[in-house]
XYZ file of N, CA and C in Angstrom:
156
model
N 103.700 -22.285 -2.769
C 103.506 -22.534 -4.183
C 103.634 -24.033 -4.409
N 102.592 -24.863 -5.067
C 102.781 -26.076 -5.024
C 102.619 -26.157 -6.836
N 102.459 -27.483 -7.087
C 102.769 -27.926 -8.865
C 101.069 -27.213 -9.645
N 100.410 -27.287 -8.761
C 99.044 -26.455 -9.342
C 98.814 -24.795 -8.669
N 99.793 -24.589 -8.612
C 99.999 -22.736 -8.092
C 99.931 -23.057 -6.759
N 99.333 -21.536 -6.581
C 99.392 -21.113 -5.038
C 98.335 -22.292 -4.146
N 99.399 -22.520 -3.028
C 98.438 -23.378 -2.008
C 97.708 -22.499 -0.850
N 98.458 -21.432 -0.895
C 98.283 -20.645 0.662
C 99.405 -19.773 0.837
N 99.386 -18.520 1.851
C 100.143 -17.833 2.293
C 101.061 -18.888 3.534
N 101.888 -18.464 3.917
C 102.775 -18.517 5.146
C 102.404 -17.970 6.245
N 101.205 -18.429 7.062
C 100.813 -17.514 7.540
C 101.768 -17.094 9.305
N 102.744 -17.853 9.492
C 103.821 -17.635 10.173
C 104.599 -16.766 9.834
N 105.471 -17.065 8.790
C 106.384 -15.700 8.270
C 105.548 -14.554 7.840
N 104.082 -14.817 7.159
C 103.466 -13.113 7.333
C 103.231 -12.753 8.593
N 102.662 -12.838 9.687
C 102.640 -12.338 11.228
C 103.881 -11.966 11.956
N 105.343 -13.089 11.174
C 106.333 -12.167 11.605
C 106.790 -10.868 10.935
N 106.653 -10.602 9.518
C 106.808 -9.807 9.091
C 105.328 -8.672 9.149
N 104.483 -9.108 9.443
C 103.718 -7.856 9.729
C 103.947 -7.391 11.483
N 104.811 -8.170 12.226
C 104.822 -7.910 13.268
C 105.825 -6.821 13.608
N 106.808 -7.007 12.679
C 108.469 -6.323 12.452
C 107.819 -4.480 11.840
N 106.403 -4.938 11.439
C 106.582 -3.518 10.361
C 105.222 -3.025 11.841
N 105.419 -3.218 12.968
C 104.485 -2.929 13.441
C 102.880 -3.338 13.717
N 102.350 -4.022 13.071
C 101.085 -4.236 12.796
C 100.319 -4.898 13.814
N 99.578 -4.863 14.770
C 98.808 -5.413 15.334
C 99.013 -7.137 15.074
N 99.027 -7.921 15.740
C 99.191 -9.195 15.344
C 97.163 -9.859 15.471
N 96.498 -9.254 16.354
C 95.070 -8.802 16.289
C 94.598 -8.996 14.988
N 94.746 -7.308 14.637
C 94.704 -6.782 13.169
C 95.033 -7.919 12.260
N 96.156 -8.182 11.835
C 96.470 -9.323 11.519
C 96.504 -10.537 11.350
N 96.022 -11.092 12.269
C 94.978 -12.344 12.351
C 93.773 -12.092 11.446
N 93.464 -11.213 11.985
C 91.954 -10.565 10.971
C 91.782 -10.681 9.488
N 93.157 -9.616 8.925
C 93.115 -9.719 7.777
C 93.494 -10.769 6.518
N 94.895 -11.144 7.229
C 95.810 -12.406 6.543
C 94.975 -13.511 5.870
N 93.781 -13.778 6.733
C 92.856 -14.348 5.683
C 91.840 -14.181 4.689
N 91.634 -13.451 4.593
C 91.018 -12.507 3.420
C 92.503 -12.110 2.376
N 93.193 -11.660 2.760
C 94.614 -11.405 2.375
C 95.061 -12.801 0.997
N 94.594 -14.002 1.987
C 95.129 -15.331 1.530
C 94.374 -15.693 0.583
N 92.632 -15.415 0.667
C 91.552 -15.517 -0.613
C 91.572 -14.935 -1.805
N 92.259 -13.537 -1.470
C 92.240 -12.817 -2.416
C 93.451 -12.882 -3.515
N 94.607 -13.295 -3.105
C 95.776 -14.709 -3.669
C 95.146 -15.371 -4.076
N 94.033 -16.176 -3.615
C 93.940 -17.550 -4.453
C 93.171 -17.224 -5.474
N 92.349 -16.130 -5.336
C 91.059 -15.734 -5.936
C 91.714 -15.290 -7.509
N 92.657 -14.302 -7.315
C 93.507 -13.602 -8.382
C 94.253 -15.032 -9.214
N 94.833 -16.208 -8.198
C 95.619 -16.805 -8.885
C 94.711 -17.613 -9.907
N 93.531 -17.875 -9.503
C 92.543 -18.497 -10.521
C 92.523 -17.611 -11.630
N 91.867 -17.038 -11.325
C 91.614 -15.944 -12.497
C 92.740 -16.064 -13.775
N 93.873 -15.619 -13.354
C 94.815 -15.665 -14.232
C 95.170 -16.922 -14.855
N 95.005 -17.756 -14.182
C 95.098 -19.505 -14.871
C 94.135 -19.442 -15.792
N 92.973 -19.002 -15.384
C 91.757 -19.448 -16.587
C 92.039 -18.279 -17.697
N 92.363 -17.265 -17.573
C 92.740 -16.007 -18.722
C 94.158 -16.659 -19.417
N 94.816 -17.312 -18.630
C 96.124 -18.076 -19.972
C 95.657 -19.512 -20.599
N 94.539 -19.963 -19.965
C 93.798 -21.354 -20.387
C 92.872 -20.783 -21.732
N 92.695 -19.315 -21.719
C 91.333 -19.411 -23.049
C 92.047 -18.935 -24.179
């Protein structure tokens, strides 16, 4: 989280914690970024819906 929202996931502490709950670290690689777009994607959104 930086002074203009979200910068990015953690993508270290998510692979450890998807690693702990089992998850393919594979799998995981895979998704975490799409995972991370879809954060930024949402966090826009909501900035511009409290901006109008």
């Amino acid at each position: 989280m930086g002074p203009g929202g979200y910068a990015g996931l953690d993508m270290p502490a998510c692979l450890a914690l998807l690693k702990a709950r089992r998850v393919s670290e594979d799998i995981a690689a895979l998704l975490l970024p799409r995972w991370e777009a879809g954060l930024l994607e949402a966090a826009a959104l909501q900035r511009e819906d409290k901006s109008e």
